[in-house]
Amino acid sequence: MTRAFVFPGQGAQTIGMGKALADAYPQAKAIFDEVDDALGEALSALIWEGDIEALTLTQNAQPALMATSLAALRALEAEGFGVTDAAFVAGHSLGEYSALAAAGAISVADTARLLRIRGQAMQAAVPVGVGAMAALLGLDFAAVQEVAAEAAAEGEVCQAANDNDPGQVVVSGHKAAVERACEIAKAKGAKRAVLLPVSAPFHCALMDPAAKVMAEALDDVDISTPCVPLVANVEAAAVTDPTTIRSLLVEQVTGSVRWRESVAYMAAQGVTEIWEIGAGKALSGMVRRIDRDIACTAIGTPEDIAKLTA
């Protein structure tokens, strides 16, 4: 089977994630140590023993989820499974940074620092309470784009932010516009419209100040050609050129996460198996709803890895 490795985004965080991996594999523990050193703080202590509200803060959740994904990858490598076994890597939003670190395009330390900056910049871009995000269930992407355009008609921002799977699209923008989108979507036949518990309206034009911050931060970081092509969020196609990757990471801050199309692209290139590396199983669920012919495996614990080697 042709395999792809995918890496989760924000929302997958839990207290204790990665601890069993760090206990079982020195290579996994080394990732958490490296991230702690890069940030100059014991992020691992927050991940394993801290408060979920503190971990969920964007500036903490982003590097924490990356660390957990890379720890799982190092554990896999210790058992003989490497990223070069994959035809592609991809990640959902911040998971794109995990994918690039996994493929050797950005160092783990630089990735941790970039995600800390990204989290802080995204939080600072919009005052708390001004923006919102909502999941619209039961409408396809084209229908949600129409809903968002109608909801934004009063001069406020509302955009289709995450095209997750055929029946789940997330909108993002000004809180009032997102609330209007929920009502419009229900009137157009959406099964549900659910405001999400997020601290900022990600992946829309309101994130432009954060995109400018990331452009500066990325200019100071070395990006190499990944050893495995990246299927980029905003293009839903494979990229390997470092200059293109740098540009797309900036565009990603305000652009849509085209996850449904990204999975479809990988399937069209012959991918028949996807491994979700890190915390949770959210991406595996999305992949199954996108293409039932793709076999999904979530790998975030020593037990998950043991099943592969049994």
PDB file of C-alpha atoms in Angstrom:
ATOM      1  CA  MET A   1       0.000   0.000   0.000  1.00  0.00           C
ATOM      2  CA  THR A   2       1.108   3.569  -0.674  1.00  0.00           C
ATOM      3  CA  ARG A   3       1.204   5.396   2.648  1.00  0.00           C
ATOM      4  CA  ALA A   4       0.962   9.030   3.774  1.00  0.00           C
ATOM      5  CA  PHE A   5       1.748  10.446   7.223  1.00  0.00           C
ATOM      6  CA  VAL A   6      -0.608  13.162   8.497  1.00  0.00           C
ATOM      7  CA  PHE A   7      -0.325  15.342  11.590  1.00  0.00           C
ATOM      8  CA  PRO A   8      -3.191  16.756  13.707  1.00  0.00           C
ATOM      9  CA  GLY A   9      -4.045  20.365  14.432  1.00  0.00           C
ATOM     10  CA  GLN A  10      -5.388  22.335  17.345  1.00  0.00           C
ATOM     11  CA  GLY A  11      -8.183  20.727  19.340  1.00  0.00           C
ATOM     12  CA  ALA A  12      -6.467  17.351  19.694  1.00  0.00           C
ATOM     13  CA  GLN A  13      -4.580  18.360  22.859  1.00  0.00           C
ATOM     14  CA  THR A  14      -5.083  16.442  26.116  1.00  0.00           C
ATOM     15  CA  ILE A  15      -3.232  16.463  29.419  1.00  0.00           C
ATOM     16  CA  GLY A  16      -0.806  13.547  29.456  1.00  0.00           C
ATOM     17  CA  MET A  17      -0.425  13.196  25.695  1.00  0.00           C
ATOM     18  CA  GLY A  18       2.917  11.735  24.719  1.00  0.00           C
ATOM     19  CA  LYS A  19       3.907  10.817  28.286  1.00  0.00           C
ATOM     20  CA  ALA A  20       3.726   7.062  27.688  1.00  0.00           C
ATOM     21  CA  LEU A  21       5.806   7.487  24.534  1.00  0.00           C
ATOM     22  CA  ALA A  22       8.447   9.479  26.424  1.00  0.00           C
ATOM     23  CA  ASP A  23       8.528   6.844  29.165  1.00  0.00           C
ATOM     24  CA  ALA A  24       8.870   3.980  26.693  1.00  0.00           C
ATOM     25  CA  TYR A  25      11.229   5.515  24.124  1.00  0.00           C
ATOM     26  CA  PRO A  26      14.289   7.701  24.900  1.00  0.00           C
ATOM     27  CA  GLN A  27      14.024   9.045  21.349  1.00  0.00           C
ATOM     28  CA  ALA A  28      10.537  10.370  22.116  1.00  0.00           C
ATOM     29  CA  LYS A  29      11.652  11.881  25.431  1.00  0.00           C
ATOM     30  CA  ALA A  30      14.465  13.654  23.558  1.00  0.00           C
ATOM     31  CA  ILE A  31      11.905  15.496  21.415  1.00  0.00           C
ATOM     32  CA  PHE A  32      10.132  16.918  24.465  1.00  0.00           C
ATOM     33  CA  ASP A  33      13.517  17.905  25.946  1.00  0.00           C
ATOM     34  CA  GLU A  34      14.478  19.629  22.702  1.00  0.00           C
ATOM     35  CA  VAL A  35      11.202  21.577  22.577  1.00  0.00           C
ATOM     36  CA  ASP A  36      11.597  22.589  26.245  1.00  0.00           C
ATOM     37  CA  ASP A  37      15.116  23.839  25.523  1.00  0.00           C
ATOM     38  CA  ALA A  38      14.017  25.725  22.389  1.00  0.00           C
ATOM     39  CA  LEU A  39      11.244  27.547  24.270  1.00  0.00           C
ATOM     40  CA  GLY A  40      13.236  28.049  27.469  1.00  0.00           C
ATOM     41  CA  GLU A  41      10.491  26.535  29.610  1.00  0.00           C
ATOM     42  CA  ALA A  42       9.158  23.166  30.719  1.00  0.00           C
ATOM     43  CA  LEU A  43       6.326  22.854  28.208  1.00  0.00           C
ATOM     44  CA  SER A  44       6.464  19.092  28.766  1.00  0.00           C
ATOM     45  CA  ALA A  45       5.428  19.599  32.406  1.00  0.00           C
ATOM     46  CA  LEU A  46       2.357  21.526  31.237  1.00  0.00           C
ATOM     47  CA  ILE A  47       1.543  18.824  28.678  1.00  0.00           C
ATOM     48  CA  TRP A  48       1.820  15.958  31.152  1.00  0.00           C
ATOM     49  CA  GLU A  49       0.746  17.440  34.477  1.00  0.00           C
ATOM     50  CA  GLY A  50      -0.721  20.869  33.815  1.00  0.00           C
ATOM     51  CA  ASP A  51      -4.089  22.524  33.458  1.00  0.00           C
ATOM     52  CA  ILE A  52      -6.071  21.843  30.292  1.00  0.00           C
ATOM     53  CA  GLU A  53      -7.093  25.502  29.988  1.00  0.00           C
ATOM     54  CA  ALA A  54      -3.436  26.543  29.993  1.00  0.00           C
ATOM     55  CA  LEU A  55      -2.521  23.817  27.506  1.00  0.00           C
ATOM     56  CA  THR A  56      -5.380  24.879  25.233  1.00  0.00           C
ATOM     57  CA  LEU A  57      -4.018  28.425  24.945  1.00  0.00           C
ATOM     58  CA  THR A  58      -3.007  28.712  21.305  1.00  0.00           C
ATOM     59  CA  GLN A  59       0.601  29.621  22.109  1.00  0.00           C
ATOM     60  CA  ASN A  60       0.954  26.410  24.147  1.00  0.00           C
ATOM     61  CA  ALA A  61      -1.243  24.006  22.200  1.00  0.00           C
ATOM     62  CA  GLN A  62       0.585  24.549  18.912  1.00  0.00           C
ATOM     63  CA  PRO A  63       4.138  23.598  19.997  1.00  0.00           C
ATOM     64  CA  ALA A  64       2.737  20.945  22.368  1.00  0.00           C
ATOM     65  CA  LEU A  65       0.890  19.116  19.603  1.00  0.00           C
ATOM     66  CA  MET A  66       3.936  19.305  17.351  1.00  0.00           C
ATOM     67  CA  ALA A  67       6.139  17.859  20.108  1.00  0.00           C
ATOM     68  CA  THR A  68       3.710  14.981  20.639  1.00  0.00           C
ATOM     69  CA  SER A  69       3.589  14.219  16.916  1.00  0.00           C
ATOM     70  CA  LEU A  70       7.367  14.242  16.560  1.00  0.00           C
ATOM     71  CA  ALA A  71       7.743  12.077  19.685  1.00  0.00           C
ATOM     72  CA  ALA A  72       5.398   9.515  18.126  1.00  0.00           C
ATOM     73  CA  LEU A  73       7.395   9.645  14.911  1.00  0.00           C
ATOM     74  CA  ARG A  74      10.687   9.068  16.772  1.00  0.00           C
ATOM     75  CA  ALA A  75       9.106   6.079  18.535  1.00  0.00           C
ATOM     76  CA  LEU A  76       7.998   4.723  15.166  1.00  0.00           C
ATOM     77  CA  GLU A  77      11.524   5.182  13.831  1.00  0.00           C
ATOM     78  CA  ALA A  78      12.885   3.209  16.768  1.00  0.00           C
ATOM     79  CA  GLU A  79      10.689   0.329  15.634  1.00  0.00           C
ATOM     80  CA  GLY A  80      11.816   0.544  12.021  1.00  0.00           C
ATOM     81  CA  PHE A  81       9.131   2.791  10.510  1.00  0.00           C
ATOM     82  CA  GLY A  82      10.451   6.070   9.065  1.00  0.00           C
ATOM     83  CA  VAL A  83       8.952   9.092   7.361  1.00  0.00           C
ATOM     84  CA  THR A  84      10.623   7.994   4.130  1.00  0.00           C
ATOM     85  CA  ASP A  85       8.218   5.046   4.141  1.00  0.00           C
ATOM     86  CA  ALA A  86       5.567   7.622   3.234  1.00  0.00           C
ATOM     87  CA  ALA A  87       4.839   9.009  -0.221  1.00  0.00           C
ATOM     88  CA  PHE A  88       3.540  12.287   1.259  1.00  0.00           C
ATOM     89  CA  VAL A  89       3.286  14.190   4.521  1.00  0.00           C
ATOM     90  CA  ALA A  90       0.471  16.596   5.361  1.00  0.00           C
ATOM     91  CA  GLY A  91      -0.908  18.347   8.419  1.00  0.00           C
ATOM     92  CA  HIS A  92      -4.063  20.169   9.425  1.00  0.00           C
ATOM     93  CA  SER A  93      -3.214  23.849  10.053  1.00  0.00           C
ATOM     94  CA  LEU A  94      -0.419  23.799  12.688  1.00  0.00           C
ATOM     95  CA  GLY A  95       0.045  20.129  11.756  1.00  0.00           C
ATOM     96  CA  GLU A  96       1.646  21.361   8.540  1.00  0.00           C
ATOM     97  CA  TYR A  97       4.595  22.522  10.662  1.00  0.00           C
ATOM     98  CA  SER A  98       4.775  19.083  12.307  1.00  0.00           C
ATOM     99  CA  ALA A  99       4.792  17.516   8.837  1.00  0.00           C
ATOM    100  CA  LEU A 100       7.654  19.755   7.711  1.00  0.00           C
ATOM    101  CA  ALA A 101       9.673  18.986  10.842  1.00  0.00           C
ATOM    102  CA  ALA A 102       8.997  15.277  10.312  1.00  0.00           C
ATOM    103  CA  ALA A 103      10.286  15.535   6.750  1.00  0.00           C
ATOM    104  CA  GLY A 104      13.430  17.366   7.866  1.00  0.00           C
ATOM    105  CA  ALA A 105      12.543  20.679   6.193  1.00  0.00           C
ATOM    106  CA  ILE A 106      12.617  22.664   9.467  1.00  0.00           C
ATOM    107  CA  SER A 107      14.506  21.746  12.637  1.00  0.00           C
ATOM    108  CA  VAL A 108      12.466  20.688  15.656  1.00  0.00           C
ATOM    109  CA  ALA A 109      13.791  23.644  17.674  1.00  0.00           C
ATOM    110  CA  ASP A 110      12.915  26.154  14.946  1.00  0.00           C
ATOM    111  CA  THR A 111       9.488  24.560  14.514  1.00  0.00           C
ATOM    112  CA  ALA A 112       8.782  24.910  18.242  1.00  0.00           C
ATOM    113  CA  ARG A 113       9.789  28.574  18.210  1.00  0.00           C
ATOM    114  CA  LEU A 114       7.779  29.280  15.051  1.00  0.00           C
ATOM    115  CA  LEU A 115       4.667  27.698  16.536  1.00  0.00           C
ATOM    116  CA  ARG A 116       5.029  29.682  19.750  1.00  0.00           C
ATOM    117  CA  ILE A 117       5.252  32.881  17.659  1.00  0.00           C
ATOM    118  CA  ARG A 118       2.368  31.725  15.447  1.00  0.00           C
ATOM    119  CA  GLY A 119       0.159  31.006  18.452  1.00  0.00           C
ATOM    120  CA  GLN A 120       0.916  34.346  20.079  1.00  0.00           C
ATOM    121  CA  ALA A 121       0.431  36.257  16.817  1.00  0.00           C
ATOM    122  CA  MET A 122      -2.878  34.576  16.021  1.00  0.00           C
ATOM    123  CA  GLN A 123      -4.185  35.303  19.504  1.00  0.00           C
ATOM    124  CA  ALA A 124      -3.054  38.929  19.353  1.00  0.00           C
ATOM    125  CA  ALA A 125      -4.487  39.571  15.879  1.00  0.00           C
ATOM    126  CA  VAL A 126      -8.094  39.890  17.079  1.00  0.00           C
ATOM    127  CA  PRO A 127      -9.338  40.995  20.517  1.00  0.00           C
ATOM    128  CA  VAL A 128     -11.011  38.218  22.491  1.00  0.00           C
ATOM    129  CA  GLY A 129     -14.743  38.154  21.782  1.00  0.00           C
ATOM    130  CA  VAL A 130     -14.530  39.964  18.442  1.00  0.00           C
ATOM    131  CA  GLY A 131     -14.119  36.845  16.316  1.00  0.00           C
ATOM    132  CA  ALA A 132     -15.574  33.348  16.227  1.00  0.00           C
ATOM    133  CA  MET A 133     -15.569  30.071  14.320  1.00  0.00           C
ATOM    134  CA  ALA A 134     -18.414  27.636  13.696  1.00  0.00           C
ATOM    135  CA  ALA A 135     -18.704  24.168  12.202  1.00  0.00           C
ATOM    136  CA  LEU A 136     -21.480  23.837   9.642  1.00  0.00           C
ATOM    137  CA  LEU A 137     -22.538  20.212   9.242  1.00  0.00           C
ATOM    138  CA  GLY A 138     -24.374  18.813   6.259  1.00  0.00           C
ATOM    139  CA  LEU A 139     -23.424  21.388   3.627  1.00  0.00           C
ATOM    140  CA  ASP A 140     -20.607  21.065   1.102  1.00  0.00           C
ATOM    141  CA  PHE A 141     -17.823  23.588   0.629  1.00  0.00           C
ATOM    142  CA  ALA A 142     -19.461  25.443  -2.270  1.00  0.00           C
ATOM    143  CA  ALA A 143     -22.677  25.846  -0.292  1.00  0.00           C
ATOM    144  CA  VAL A 144     -20.778  27.125   2.752  1.00  0.00           C
ATOM    145  CA  GLN A 145     -18.892  29.632   0.597  1.00  0.00           C
ATOM    146  CA  GLU A 146     -22.272  31.029  -0.443  1.00  0.00           C
ATOM    147  CA  VAL A 147     -23.436  31.093   3.173  1.00  0.00           C
ATOM    148  CA  ALA A 148     -20.269  32.925   4.248  1.00  0.00           C
ATOM    149  CA  ALA A 149     -20.588  35.483   1.465  1.00  0.00           C
ATOM    150  CA  GLU A 150     -24.177  36.208   2.471  1.00  0.00           C
ATOM    151  CA  ALA A 151     -23.271  36.440   6.165  1.00  0.00           C
ATOM    152  CA  ALA A 152     -20.429  38.855   5.405  1.00  0.00           C
ATOM    153  CA  ALA A 153     -22.650  41.161   3.390  1.00  0.00           C
ATOM    154  CA  GLU A 154     -22.913  43.687   6.229  1.00  0.00           C
ATOM    155  CA  GLY A 155     -19.235  44.593   5.891  1.00  0.00           C
ATOM    156  CA  GLU A 156     -17.902  42.047   8.361  1.00  0.00           C
ATOM    157  CA  VAL A 157     -15.554  39.162   7.584  1.00  0.00           C
ATOM    158  CA  CYS A 158     -16.921  35.618   7.254  1.00  0.00           C
ATOM    159  CA  GLN A 159     -14.991  33.000   5.310  1.00  0.00           C
ATOM    160  CA  ALA A 160     -15.019  29.255   4.761  1.00  0.00           C
ATOM    161  CA  ALA A 161     -11.914  28.455   6.804  1.00  0.00           C
ATOM    162  CA  ASN A 162     -11.605  24.658   7.021  1.00  0.00           C
ATOM    163  CA  ASP A 163     -12.924  22.316   4.348  1.00  0.00           C
ATOM    164  CA  ASN A 164     -12.610  19.270   6.601  1.00  0.00           C
ATOM    165  CA  ASP A 165     -14.708  16.620   4.865  1.00  0.00           C
ATOM    166  CA  PRO A 166     -17.782  16.385   2.611  1.00  0.00           C
ATOM    167  CA  GLY A 167     -20.174  17.221   5.440  1.00  0.00           C
ATOM    168  CA  GLN A 168     -18.147  19.483   7.711  1.00  0.00           C
ATOM    169  CA  VAL A 169     -16.949  22.971   6.808  1.00  0.00           C
ATOM    170  CA  VAL A 170     -15.834  25.559   9.355  1.00  0.00           C
ATOM    171  CA  VAL A 171     -16.467  29.285   8.928  1.00  0.00           C
ATOM    172  CA  SER A 172     -14.416  32.004  10.581  1.00  0.00           C
ATOM    173  CA  GLY A 173     -14.681  35.764  10.982  1.00  0.00           C
ATOM    174  CA  HIS A 174     -16.397  38.461  13.020  1.00  0.00           C
ATOM    175  CA  LYS A 175     -18.566  36.920  15.732  1.00  0.00           C
ATOM    176  CA  ALA A 176     -21.806  38.527  14.543  1.00  0.00           C
ATOM    177  CA  ALA A 177     -21.155  37.437  10.951  1.00  0.00           C
ATOM    178  CA  VAL A 178     -20.372  33.862  12.032  1.00  0.00           C
ATOM    179  CA  GLU A 179     -23.580  33.774  14.069  1.00  0.00           C
ATOM    180  CA  ARG A 180     -25.478  35.002  10.991  1.00  0.00           C
ATOM    181  CA  ALA A 181     -23.800  32.241   8.972  1.00  0.00           C
ATOM    182  CA  CYS A 182     -25.094  29.651  11.427  1.00  0.00           C
ATOM    183  CA  GLU A 183     -28.666  30.853  10.970  1.00  0.00           C
ATOM    184  CA  ILE A 184     -28.350  31.114   7.179  1.00  0.00           C
ATOM    185  CA  ALA A 185     -26.828  27.621   7.021  1.00  0.00           C
ATOM    186  CA  LYS A 186     -29.680  26.126   9.013  1.00  0.00           C
ATOM    187  CA  ALA A 187     -32.165  27.801   6.697  1.00  0.00           C
ATOM    188  CA  LYS A 188     -30.336  26.253   3.734  1.00  0.00           C
ATOM    189  CA  GLY A 189     -30.573  22.757   5.178  1.00  0.00           C
ATOM    190  CA  ALA A 190     -27.510  22.345   7.374  1.00  0.00           C
ATOM    191  CA  LYS A 191     -27.945  19.524   9.888  1.00  0.00           C
ATOM    192  CA  ARG A 192     -26.199  21.502  12.615  1.00  0.00           C
ATOM    193  CA  ALA A 193     -24.325  24.767  13.076  1.00  0.00           C
ATOM    194  CA  VAL A 194     -22.063  24.768  16.114  1.00  0.00           C
ATOM    195  CA  LEU A 195     -19.964  27.619  17.470  1.00  0.00           C
ATOM    196  CA  LEU A 196     -16.484  26.280  18.306  1.00  0.00           C
ATOM    197  CA  PRO A 197     -14.669  26.853  21.613  1.00  0.00           C
ATOM    198  CA  VAL A 198     -11.719  28.705  20.070  1.00  0.00           C
ATOM    199  CA  SER A 199      -9.965  31.838  21.243  1.00  0.00           C
ATOM    200  CA  ALA A 200      -9.602  33.521  17.851  1.00  0.00           C
ATOM    201  CA  PRO A 201     -11.018  33.370  14.291  1.00  0.00           C
ATOM    202  CA  PHE A 202      -8.312  31.376  12.515  1.00  0.00           C
ATOM    203  CA  HIS A 203      -7.821  31.067   8.743  1.00  0.00           C
ATOM    204  CA  CYS A 204      -9.625  34.197   7.668  1.00  0.00           C
ATOM    205  CA  ALA A 205      -8.714  37.767   6.679  1.00  0.00           C
ATOM    206  CA  LEU A 206      -8.823  38.909  10.324  1.00  0.00           C
ATOM    207  CA  MET A 207      -5.566  36.968  10.794  1.00  0.00           C
ATOM    208  CA  ASP A 208      -3.674  39.286   8.435  1.00  0.00           C
ATOM    209  CA  PRO A 209      -1.627  40.860  11.290  1.00  0.00           C
ATOM    210  CA  ALA A 210      -0.503  37.340  12.260  1.00  0.00           C
ATOM    211  CA  ALA A 211       0.446  36.570   8.667  1.00  0.00           C
ATOM    212  CA  LYS A 212       2.742  39.590   8.661  1.00  0.00           C
ATOM    213  CA  VAL A 213       4.373  38.397  11.891  1.00  0.00           C
ATOM    214  CA  MET A 214       4.896  34.928  10.438  1.00  0.00           C
ATOM    215  CA  ALA A 215       6.402  36.328   7.253  1.00  0.00           C
ATOM    216  CA  GLU A 216       9.085  38.017   9.352  1.00  0.00           C
ATOM    217  CA  ALA A 217       9.616  34.980  11.580  1.00  0.00           C
ATOM    218  CA  LEU A 218       9.917  32.595   8.648  1.00  0.00           C
ATOM    219  CA  ASP A 219      12.461  34.865   6.960  1.00  0.00           C
ATOM    220  CA  ASP A 220      14.821  34.122   9.856  1.00  0.00           C
ATOM    221  CA  VAL A 221      14.503  30.315   9.625  1.00  0.00           C
ATOM    222  CA  ASP A 222      16.291  27.860   7.352  1.00  0.00           C
ATOM    223  CA  ILE A 223      13.886  25.723   5.316  1.00  0.00           C
ATOM    224  CA  SER A 224      15.295  22.748   3.424  1.00  0.00           C
ATOM    225  CA  THR A 225      13.757  20.549   0.756  1.00  0.00           C
ATOM    226  CA  PRO A 226      11.610  17.995   2.639  1.00  0.00           C
ATOM    227  CA  CYS A 227      12.653  14.368   2.189  1.00  0.00           C
ATOM    228  CA  VAL A 228       8.988  13.582   1.453  1.00  0.00           C
ATOM    229  CA  PRO A 229       6.702  15.955  -0.504  1.00  0.00           C
ATOM    230  CA  LEU A 230       4.316  18.092   1.563  1.00  0.00           C
ATOM    231  CA  VAL A 231       0.669  18.309   0.514  1.00  0.00           C
ATOM    232  CA  ALA A 232       0.087  21.939   1.425  1.00  0.00           C
ATOM    233  CA  ASN A 233      -3.113  23.171   3.104  1.00  0.00           C
ATOM    234  CA  VAL A 234      -3.748  26.118   0.808  1.00  0.00           C
ATOM    235  CA  GLU A 235      -2.898  24.378  -2.482  1.00  0.00           C
ATOM    236  CA  ALA A 236      -4.088  20.802  -1.821  1.00  0.00           C
ATOM    237  CA  ALA A 237      -1.124  19.647  -3.900  1.00  0.00           C
ATOM    238  CA  ALA A 238       2.425  18.456  -3.307  1.00  0.00           C
ATOM    239  CA  VAL A 239       5.242  20.971  -2.860  1.00  0.00           C
ATOM    240  CA  THR A 240       8.950  20.528  -2.189  1.00  0.00           C
ATOM    241  CA  ASP A 241      10.547  23.889  -3.045  1.00  0.00           C
ATOM    242  CA  PRO A 242      11.660  25.678   0.155  1.00  0.00           C
ATOM    243  CA  THR A 243      10.805  29.147  -1.184  1.00  0.00           C
ATOM    244  CA  THR A 244       7.305  27.988  -2.099  1.00  0.00           C
ATOM    245  CA  ILE A 245       6.875  26.322   1.292  1.00  0.00           C
ATOM    246  CA  ARG A 246       7.875  29.544   3.083  1.00  0.00           C
ATOM    247  CA  SER A 247       5.330  31.533   1.087  1.00  0.00           C
ATOM    248  CA  LEU A 248       2.552  28.988   1.630  1.00  0.00           C
ATOM    249  CA  LEU A 249       3.119  28.946   5.397  1.00  0.00           C
ATOM    250  CA  VAL A 250       2.433  32.689   5.420  1.00  0.00           C
ATOM    251  CA  GLU A 251      -0.594  32.344   3.149  1.00  0.00           C
ATOM    252  CA  GLN A 252      -1.907  29.514   5.346  1.00  0.00           C
ATOM    253  CA  VAL A 253      -2.535  31.905   8.274  1.00  0.00           C
ATOM    254  CA  THR A 254      -5.374  33.659   6.425  1.00  0.00           C
ATOM    255  CA  GLY A 255      -6.162  30.972   3.829  1.00  0.00           C
ATOM    256  CA  SER A 256      -8.519  28.015   3.907  1.00  0.00           C
ATOM    257  CA  VAL A 257      -7.338  24.608   5.101  1.00  0.00           C
ATOM    258  CA  ARG A 258      -8.266  22.512   2.061  1.00  0.00           C
ATOM    259  CA  TRP A 259      -8.165  19.174   3.893  1.00  0.00           C
ATOM    260  CA  ARG A 260     -10.861  17.385   1.891  1.00  0.00           C
ATOM    261  CA  GLU A 261      -9.107  18.249  -1.358  1.00  0.00           C
ATOM    262  CA  SER A 262      -5.702  17.360   0.118  1.00  0.00           C
ATOM    263  CA  VAL A 263      -6.870  13.848   0.990  1.00  0.00           C
ATOM    264  CA  ALA A 264      -8.507  13.490  -2.421  1.00  0.00           C
ATOM    265  CA  TYR A 265      -5.238  14.593  -4.036  1.00  0.00           C
ATOM    266  CA  MET A 266      -3.257  11.961  -2.138  1.00  0.00           C
ATOM    267  CA  ALA A 267      -5.797   9.297  -3.076  1.00  0.00           C
ATOM    268  CA  ALA A 268      -5.491  10.304  -6.731  1.00  0.00           C
ATOM    269  CA  GLN A 269      -1.720   9.864  -6.434  1.00  0.00           C
ATOM    270  CA  GLY A 270      -2.216   6.279  -5.254  1.00  0.00           C
ATOM    271  CA  VAL A 271      -2.308   6.669  -1.458  1.00  0.00           C
ATOM    272  CA  THR A 272      -4.286   3.805   0.050  1.00  0.00           C
ATOM    273  CA  GLU A 273      -3.171   4.073   3.699  1.00  0.00           C
ATOM    274  CA  ILE A 274      -2.878   7.069   6.035  1.00  0.00           C
ATOM    275  CA  TRP A 275      -1.135   7.094   9.402  1.00  0.00           C
ATOM    276  CA  GLU A 276      -2.215   9.891  11.768  1.00  0.00           C
ATOM    277  CA  ILE A 277       0.854  10.655  13.871  1.00  0.00           C
ATOM    278  CA  GLY A 278       0.324  12.253  17.295  1.00  0.00           C
ATOM    279  CA  ALA A 279      -2.614  13.109  19.523  1.00  0.00           C
ATOM    280  CA  GLY A 280      -6.181  12.021  18.838  1.00  0.00           C
ATOM    281  CA  LYS A 281      -7.984  10.491  15.892  1.00  0.00           C
ATOM    282  CA  ALA A 282      -9.806  13.492  14.390  1.00  0.00           C
ATOM    283  CA  LEU A 283      -8.034  13.385  11.037  1.00  0.00           C
ATOM    284  CA  SER A 284      -8.655   9.653  10.684  1.00  0.00           C
ATOM    285  CA  GLY A 285     -12.378  10.319  11.045  1.00  0.00           C
ATOM    286  CA  MET A 286     -12.230  13.032   8.395  1.00  0.00           C
ATOM    287  CA  VAL A 287     -10.270  10.795   6.012  1.00  0.00           C
ATOM    288  CA  ARG A 288     -12.831   7.996   6.359  1.00  0.00           C
ATOM    289  CA  ARG A 289     -15.629  10.413   5.485  1.00  0.00           C
ATOM    290  CA  ILE A 290     -13.656  11.682   2.480  1.00  0.00           C
ATOM    291  CA  ASP A 291     -12.604   8.321   1.038  1.00  0.00           C
ATOM    292  CA  ARG A 292     -13.698   5.016   2.571  1.00  0.00           C
ATOM    293  CA  ASP A 293     -11.117   3.133   0.503  1.00  0.00           C
ATOM    294  CA  ILE A 294      -8.213   4.672   2.463  1.00  0.00           C
ATOM    295  CA  ALA A 295      -7.152   2.627   5.489  1.00  0.00           C
ATOM    296  CA  CYS A 296      -6.521   4.826   8.547  1.00  0.00           C
ATOM    297  CA  THR A 297      -4.296   4.165  11.546  1.00  0.00           C
ATOM    298  CA  ALA A 298      -3.919   6.602  14.463  1.00  0.00           C
ATOM    299  CA  ILE A 299      -0.534   6.357  16.209  1.00  0.00           C
ATOM    300  CA  GLY A 300      -0.118   8.218  19.483  1.00  0.00           C
ATOM    301  CA  THR A 301       0.751   5.614  22.142  1.00  0.00           C
ATOM    302  CA  PRO A 302       3.173   2.714  22.614  1.00  0.00           C
ATOM    303  CA  GLU A 303       0.173   0.396  22.308  1.00  0.00           C
ATOM    304  CA  ASP A 304      -0.610   1.801  18.865  1.00  0.00           C
ATOM    305  CA  ILE A 305       2.972   1.145  17.784  1.00  0.00           C
ATOM    306  CA  ALA A 306       2.932  -2.359  19.265  1.00  0.00           C
ATOM    307  CA  LYS A 307      -0.021  -3.233  17.014  1.00  0.00           C
ATOM    308  CA  LEU A 308       2.086  -2.334  13.991  1.00  0.00           C
ATOM    309  CA  THR A 309       4.910  -4.612  15.052  1.00  0.00           C
ATOM    310  CA  ALA A 310       2.760  -7.546  16.238  1.00  0.00           C
TER     311      ALA A 310
END
